[in-house]
PDB file of C-alpha atoms in Angstrom:
ATOM      1  CA  MET A   1      -1.609  16.859  -9.614  1.00 45.00           C
ATOM      2  CA  GLU A   2       1.375  15.467 -11.236  1.00 45.00           C
ATOM      3  CA  LEU A   3       1.715  11.597 -10.880  1.00 42.00           C
ATOM      4  CA  VAL A   4       4.060   8.922 -11.867  1.00 46.00           C
ATOM      5  CA  SER A   5       2.249   5.825 -12.675  1.00 44.00           C
ATOM      6  CA  ASP A   6       2.720   2.160 -13.888  1.00 50.00           C
ATOM      7  CA  ARG A   7      -0.867   1.576 -14.786  1.00 44.00           C
ATOM      8  CA  ASP A   8      -1.483   0.459 -18.652  1.00 45.00           C
ATOM      9  CA  ASP A   9      -4.991   1.037 -17.886  1.00 42.00           C
ATOM     10  CA  GLU A  10      -7.213   3.048 -15.262  1.00 37.00           C
ATOM     11  CA  THR A  11      -9.784   0.536 -14.671  1.00 35.00           C
ATOM     12  CA  ASP A  12      -9.978  -3.226 -13.488  1.00 39.00           C
ATOM     13  CA  GLU A  13     -11.710  -5.019 -15.962  1.00 44.00           C
ATOM     14  CA  GLU A  14     -12.714  -7.889 -13.781  1.00 42.00           C
ATOM     15  CA  GLY A  15     -15.027  -5.786 -11.653  1.00 38.00           C
ATOM     16  CA  GLU A  16     -15.276  -8.564  -9.042  1.00 32.00           C
ATOM     17  CA  SER A  17     -13.148  -7.374  -6.486  1.00 30.00           C
ATOM     18  CA  ARG A  18     -13.841  -5.654  -3.230  1.00 32.00           C
ATOM     19  CA  ALA A  19     -11.267  -3.592  -1.466  1.00 34.00           C
ATOM     20  CA  LEU A  20      -9.558  -3.911   2.096  1.00 34.00           C
ATOM     21  CA  PRO A  21      -6.973  -1.391   3.109  1.00 33.00           C
ATOM     22  CA  ALA A  22      -4.206  -3.327   4.614  1.00 39.00           C
ATOM     23  CA  GLU A  23      -0.574  -4.245   4.717  1.00 43.00           C
ATOM     24  CA  GLY A  24       0.793  -7.200   6.416  1.00 49.00           C
ATOM     25  CA  SER A  25      -2.837  -8.087   7.737  1.00 53.00           C
ATOM     26  CA  ALA A  26      -3.594  -9.613   4.468  1.00 55.00           C
ATOM     27  CA  LEU A  27      -0.718 -12.129   5.018  1.00 55.00           C
ATOM     28  CA  ASP A  28      -2.044 -13.227   8.450  1.00 56.00           C
ATOM     29  CA  CYS A  29      -5.931 -13.366   7.411  1.00 58.00           C
ATOM     30  CA  ARG A  30      -5.518 -17.005   6.784  1.00 58.00           C
ATOM     31  CA  HIS A  31      -3.850 -17.823   9.914  1.00 61.00           C
ATOM     32  CA  VAL A  32      -6.430 -16.353  12.132  1.00 65.00           C
ATOM     33  CA  GLY A  33      -9.678 -17.725  10.147  1.00 69.00           C
ATOM     34  CA  ILE A  34     -10.485 -14.552   8.110  1.00 72.00           C
ATOM     35  CA  GLY A  35     -10.878 -14.743   4.328  1.00 73.00           C
ATOM     36  CA  LEU A  36      -8.260 -12.894   2.131  1.00 73.00           C
ATOM     37  CA  PRO A  37      -9.305  -9.600   1.084  1.00 79.00           C
ATOM     38  CA  ASP A  38     -10.533  -9.035  -2.495  1.00 76.00           C
ATOM     39  CA  ALA A  39      -8.506  -5.934  -3.022  1.00 85.00           C
ATOM     40  CA  LEU A  40      -5.838  -3.885  -1.082  1.00 90.00           C
ATOM     41  CA  MET A  41      -5.164  -0.312  -0.995  1.00 92.00           C
ATOM     42  CA  LEU A  42      -1.906   0.719   0.329  1.00 94.00           C
ATOM     43  CA  CYS A  43      -1.259   4.571   1.209  1.00 91.00           C
ATOM     44  CA  CYS A  44       2.353   5.207   1.894  1.00 92.00           C
ATOM     45  CA  PRO A  45       2.859   1.686   3.127  1.00 94.00           C
ATOM     46  CA  ALA A  46       5.596   0.413   5.614  1.00 94.00           C
ATOM     47  CA  LEU A  47       6.241  -2.583   3.637  1.00 95.00           C
ATOM     48  CA  ASN A  48       9.974  -3.171   5.115  1.00 94.00           C
ATOM     49  CA  LEU A  49      10.460  -2.490   8.725  1.00 92.00           C
ATOM     50  CA  SER A  50      14.274  -3.632   8.416  1.00 91.00           C
ATOM     51  CA  SER A  51      16.983  -1.155   8.682  1.00 89.00           C
ATOM     52  CA  ASP A  52      18.109  -1.651   5.274  1.00 91.00           C
ATOM     53  CA  MET A  53      19.238   1.392   3.599  1.00 93.00           C
ATOM     54  CA  THR A  54      17.663   2.312   0.062  1.00 95.00           C
ATOM     55  CA  GLN A  55      18.141   5.204  -2.270  1.00 96.00           C
ATOM     56  CA  SER A  56      14.831   6.631  -1.222  1.00 96.00           C
ATOM     57  CA  ARG A  57      15.583   6.295   2.714  1.00 95.00           C
ATOM     58  CA  ILE A  58      18.857   8.265   2.192  1.00 95.00           C
ATOM     59  CA  ASP A  59      17.136  10.828   0.087  1.00 94.00           C
ATOM     60  CA  GLY A  60      14.239  11.103   2.425  1.00 92.00           C
ATOM     61  CA  ALA A  61      15.997  11.200   5.896  1.00 92.00           C
ATOM     62  CA  HIS A  62      14.688  14.450   6.396  1.00 93.00           C
ATOM     63  CA  ASP A  63      11.338  13.717   5.358  1.00 93.00           C
ATOM     64  CA  PRO A  64       8.888  16.188   7.172  1.00 92.00           C
ATOM     65  CA  VAL A  65       6.791  13.491   8.219  1.00 92.00           C
ATOM     66  CA  LEU A  66       8.810  10.277   8.617  1.00 93.00           C
ATOM     67  CA  PRO A  67      12.504  11.204   8.901  1.00 93.00           C
ATOM     68  CA  ILE A  68      14.990   8.597   9.368  1.00 90.00           C
ATOM     69  CA  GLY A  69      15.134   8.616  13.123  1.00 91.00           C
ATOM     70  CA  LEU A  70      11.220   8.517  13.593  1.00 93.00           C
ATOM     71  CA  LEU A  71      11.328   5.756  11.062  1.00 90.00           C
ATOM     72  CA  ALA A  72      13.771   3.676  13.318  1.00 89.00           C
ATOM     73  CA  VAL A  73      11.912   4.391  16.415  1.00 91.00           C
ATOM     74  CA  ILE A  74       8.570   3.140  14.678  1.00 89.00           C
ATOM     75  CA  SER A  75      10.205  -0.003  13.341  1.00 88.00           C
ATOM     76  CA  SER A  76      11.840  -1.154  16.616  1.00 87.00           C
ATOM     77  CA  SER A  77       8.411  -0.760  18.383  1.00 87.00           C
ATOM     78  CA  TYR A  78       6.805  -3.173  15.951  1.00 83.00           C
ATOM     79  CA  VAL A  79       9.838  -5.369  16.010  1.00 83.00           C
ATOM     80  CA  GLN A  80      10.861  -6.069  19.491  1.00 79.00           C
ATOM     81  CA  ASN A  81      13.190  -8.585  21.107  1.00 73.00           C
ATOM     82  CA  ASP A  82      13.185 -11.825  19.224  1.00 71.00           C
ATOM     83  CA  CYS A  83      11.023 -10.801  16.381  1.00 79.00           C
ATOM     84  CA  ASP A  84      12.908 -10.743  12.907  1.00 86.00           C
ATOM     85  CA  SER A  85      12.410  -7.415  11.105  1.00 88.00           C
ATOM     86  CA  LYS A  86      12.437  -9.395   7.893  1.00 91.00           C
ATOM     87  CA  ASN A  87       9.563 -11.708   8.992  1.00 90.00           C
ATOM     88  CA  PRO A  88       6.926 -11.341   6.453  1.00 91.00           C
ATOM     89  CA  LEU A  89       4.283 -10.705   9.279  1.00 85.00           C
ATOM     90  CA  ALA A  90       6.053  -7.510  10.043  1.00 87.00           C
ATOM     91  CA  SER A  91       7.525  -6.684   6.722  1.00 92.00           C
ATOM     92  CA  PRO A  92       5.304  -7.947   3.614  1.00 93.00           C
ATOM     93  CA  TYR A  93       8.233  -6.897   1.472  1.00 96.00           C
ATOM     94  CA  PHE A  94      10.007 -10.148   2.559  1.00 96.00           C
ATOM     95  CA  ALA A  95       6.840 -12.363   1.712  1.00 95.00           C
ATOM     96  CA  THR A  96       7.440 -15.396  -0.538  1.00 95.00           C
ATOM     97  CA  ASP A  97       6.334 -15.629  -3.979  1.00 96.00           C
ATOM     98  CA  VAL A  98       3.699 -18.267  -3.125  1.00 94.00           C
ATOM     99  CA  THR A  99       2.017 -15.919  -0.532  1.00 92.00           C
ATOM    100  CA  LEU A 100       2.302 -12.899  -2.979  1.00 95.00           C
ATOM    101  CA  ARG A 101       0.709 -14.678  -5.803  1.00 94.00           C
ATOM    102  CA  GLN A 102      -2.240 -14.995  -3.665  1.00 90.00           C
ATOM    103  CA  PHE A 103      -2.574 -11.031  -3.340  1.00 91.00           C
ATOM    104  CA  PRO A 104      -5.833  -9.394  -4.612  1.00 89.00           C
ATOM    105  CA  SER A 105      -5.805  -6.573  -6.960  1.00 89.00           C
ATOM    106  CA  THR A 106      -3.621  -3.996  -5.126  1.00 93.00           C
ATOM    107  CA  LEU A 107      -3.295  -0.120  -5.275  1.00 94.00           C
ATOM    108  CA  ILE A 108      -0.282   1.412  -3.910  1.00 95.00           C
ATOM    109  CA  PHE A 109      -0.254   5.315  -3.321  1.00 92.00           C
ATOM    110  CA  THR A 110       2.903   7.008  -2.275  1.00 93.00           C
ATOM    111  CA  GLY A 111       4.679  10.442  -2.765  1.00 92.00           C
ATOM    112  CA  SER A 112       7.965  10.731  -5.036  1.00 94.00           C
ATOM    113  CA  GLU A 113       9.709  11.743  -1.823  1.00 94.00           C
ATOM    114  CA  ASP A 114       8.494   9.297   0.750  1.00 95.00           C
ATOM    115  CA  PRO A 115      11.489   7.482   2.256  1.00 96.00           C
ATOM    116  CA  LEU A 116       9.621   4.289   1.586  1.00 96.00           C
ATOM    117  CA  LEU A 117       9.058   4.888  -2.042  1.00 97.00           C
ATOM    118  CA  ASP A 118      11.815   2.021  -3.158  1.00 97.00           C
ATOM    119  CA  ASP A 119      10.033  -0.400  -0.878  1.00 97.00           C
ATOM    120  CA  SER A 120       6.634   0.289  -2.691  1.00 97.00           C
ATOM    121  CA  VAL A 121       8.230   0.319  -6.247  1.00 97.00           C
ATOM    122  CA  THR A 122      10.053  -3.005  -5.615  1.00 97.00           C
ATOM    123  CA  PHE A 123       6.711  -4.667  -3.812  1.00 98.00           C
ATOM    124  CA  ASN A 124       4.773  -3.435  -6.806  1.00 97.00           C
ATOM    125  CA  ALA A 125       7.337  -5.063  -9.339  1.00 98.00           C
ATOM    126  CA  ARG A 126       7.360  -8.156  -7.525  1.00 97.00           C
ATOM    127  CA  LEU A 127       3.435  -8.261  -7.366  1.00 97.00           C
ATOM    128  CA  ARG A 128       3.189  -7.604 -11.099  1.00 97.00           C
ATOM    129  CA  GLY A 129       6.127  -9.972 -11.956  1.00 98.00           C
ATOM    130  CA  LEU A 130       3.804 -12.547 -10.132  1.00 97.00           C
ATOM    131  CA  GLY A 131       0.799 -12.056 -12.056  1.00 97.00           C
ATOM    132  CA  VAL A 132      -1.015  -9.869  -9.523  1.00 95.00           C
ATOM    133  CA  LYS A 133      -2.997  -6.794 -10.591  1.00 92.00           C
ATOM    134  CA  SER A 134      -1.052  -4.179  -8.852  1.00 93.00           C
ATOM    135  CA  TYR A 135      -0.872  -0.502  -9.780  1.00 93.00           C
ATOM    136  CA  LEU A 136       1.431   1.951  -8.207  1.00 95.00           C
ATOM    137  CA  ARG A 137       0.874   5.671  -8.107  1.00 93.00           C
ATOM    138  CA  ALA A 138       3.575   8.256  -6.720  1.00 93.00           C
ATOM    139  CA  VAL A 139       2.832  11.829  -6.631  1.00 91.00           C
ATOM    140  CA  HIS A 140       5.658  14.050  -7.734  1.00 90.00           C
ATOM    141  CA  ASP A 141       7.529  16.026  -5.000  1.00 90.00           C
ATOM    142  CA  MET A 142       5.295  14.903  -1.984  1.00 90.00           C
ATOM    143  CA  PRO A 143       6.528  13.559   1.282  1.00 91.00           C
ATOM    144  CA  HIS A 144       5.461  10.581   3.315  1.00 92.00           C
ATOM    145  CA  ALA A 145       1.644  10.475   3.989  1.00 90.00           C
ATOM    146  CA  PHE A 146       1.041  13.784   2.393  1.00 86.00           C
ATOM    147  CA  TRP A 147      -2.508  12.737   1.159  1.00 80.00           C
ATOM    148  CA  ALA A 148      -3.657  12.265   4.846  1.00 78.00           C
ATOM    149  CA  LEU A 149      -2.393  15.532   6.032  1.00 76.00           C
ATOM    150  CA  SER A 150      -4.123  17.820   3.444  1.00 70.00           C
ATOM    151  CA  THR A 151      -7.631  18.748   3.453  1.00 65.00           C
ATOM    152  CA  ALA A 152      -7.160  20.624   0.366  1.00 68.00           C
ATOM    153  CA  GLY A 153      -5.403  20.574  -3.029  1.00 83.00           C
ATOM    154  CA  ILE A 154      -3.603  17.423  -3.805  1.00 85.00           C
ATOM    155  CA  GLY A 155      -4.455  15.469  -0.716  1.00 83.00           C
ATOM    156  CA  LEU A 156      -8.243  15.995  -1.929  1.00 85.00           C
ATOM    157  CA  GLU A 157      -7.387  14.932  -5.357  1.00 87.00           C
ATOM    158  CA  VAL A 158      -5.532  11.746  -4.247  1.00 86.00           C
ATOM    159  CA  GLN A 159      -8.293  11.038  -1.310  1.00 85.00           C
ATOM    160  CA  SER A 160     -10.851  11.361  -4.372  1.00 88.00           C
ATOM    161  CA  GLU A 161      -8.599   8.992  -6.618  1.00 89.00           C
ATOM    162  CA  CYS A 162      -8.664   6.103  -4.014  1.00 87.00           C
ATOM    163  CA  GLN A 163     -12.261   6.564  -3.371  1.00 87.00           C
ATOM    164  CA  GLU A 164     -12.936   6.025  -7.143  1.00 90.00           C
ATOM    165  CA  TRP A 165     -10.553   3.084  -6.964  1.00 90.00           C
ATOM    166  CA  LEU A 166     -12.507   1.728  -3.843  1.00 83.00           C
ATOM    167  CA  GLN A 167     -15.810   2.105  -5.574  1.00 83.00           C
ATOM    168  CA  LYS A 168     -14.681   0.385  -8.806  1.00 86.00           C
ATOM    169  CA  ALA A 169     -13.022  -2.439  -6.605  1.00 81.00           C
ATOM    170  CA  PHE A 170     -16.511  -2.806  -4.765  1.00 72.00           C
ATOM    171  CA  ALA A 171     -18.389  -2.313  -8.161  1.00 75.00           C
ATOM    172  CA  LEU A 172     -20.668   0.528  -6.265  1.00 59.00           C
ATOM    173  CA  ASP A 173     -22.147   3.651  -7.563  1.00 51.00           C
ATOM    174  CA  ASN A 174     -21.634   5.069  -4.189  1.00 49.00           C
ATOM    175  CA  VAL A 175     -19.219   4.560  -1.350  1.00 48.00           C
ATOM    176  CA  GLN A 176     -22.232   4.977   1.145  1.00 51.00           C
ATOM    177  CA  ASN A 177     -23.490   1.761  -0.146  1.00 49.00           C
ATOM    178  CA  LEU A 178     -20.483  -0.295   1.103  1.00 48.00           C
ATOM    179  CA  PRO A 179     -21.676  -3.881   2.103  1.00 48.00           C
ATOM    180  CA  THR A 180     -21.619  -4.596   5.716  1.00 45.00           C
ATOM    181  CA  THR A 181     -20.555  -8.177   5.506  1.00 42.00           C
ATOM    182  CA  MET A 182     -17.291  -7.378   3.647  1.00 44.00           C
ATOM    183  CA  HIS A 183     -13.874  -7.949   5.392  1.00 40.00           C
ATOM    184  CA  CYS A 184     -12.380  -4.696   6.206  1.00 37.00           C
ATOM    185  CA  LEU A 185      -9.440  -3.743   8.073  1.00 35.00           C
ATOM    186  CA  LEU A 186      -8.150  -0.079   8.435  1.00 35.00           C
ATOM    187  CA  PHE A 187      -4.553   1.167   8.818  1.00 36.00           C
TER     188      PHE A 187
END
C-alpha cells in the first residue's frame, strides 16, 4: 500500500484518548449535552458541503464512487432551504479556530484521487496549526471511499491500520474490549 502521510510519528504518546468516528457531530455534541469525543477517525470525510470548486474536485469530477454530480445532489440533500452550506454544523471545514482548538486527536484517511482530498488536506493543516494532534493518510491512486468498498488488498490494509489507530486511541489490546460507556457516533 503506497501512502502519503504527514505523520511525524506513528504513535500517539498520550495514550489517554478514546476514539469516536464522526464529522460535524463532534461540533454539535456540546449543544445536545453529549461530551466531546476523545478522538476522531474521519475516513474520506465530507468536510465541506459548499459548491466551492477545488483542484481535487475538478480532477475528481469523474470519480467512480463520488462524481461531481452526485456530490452536488448529496450536498443539497443535507443543506436545504434556509441552511447555509458553510454552516460549521453542516461543513466542519468552516468551523472557527476556537471550535477547532477543542478537537481531539484526529486521524483523516482518504484517497489521493478523492474529490474531497483538498478539503481533508486543508482541514488537517488547520487542526495542526491550532495545536490539535491530527494525522492525514492518503492512499495513492485511490478514489473516494475505496477502503469501505474493498474486502481484499488495500481496503483490508487501510481497515487494519484504522483498527490499530483505534486500539491505540482506546489504549486497548483488543478491539473486542471496547468500553460500553464511551461516547460513540458512527458515520
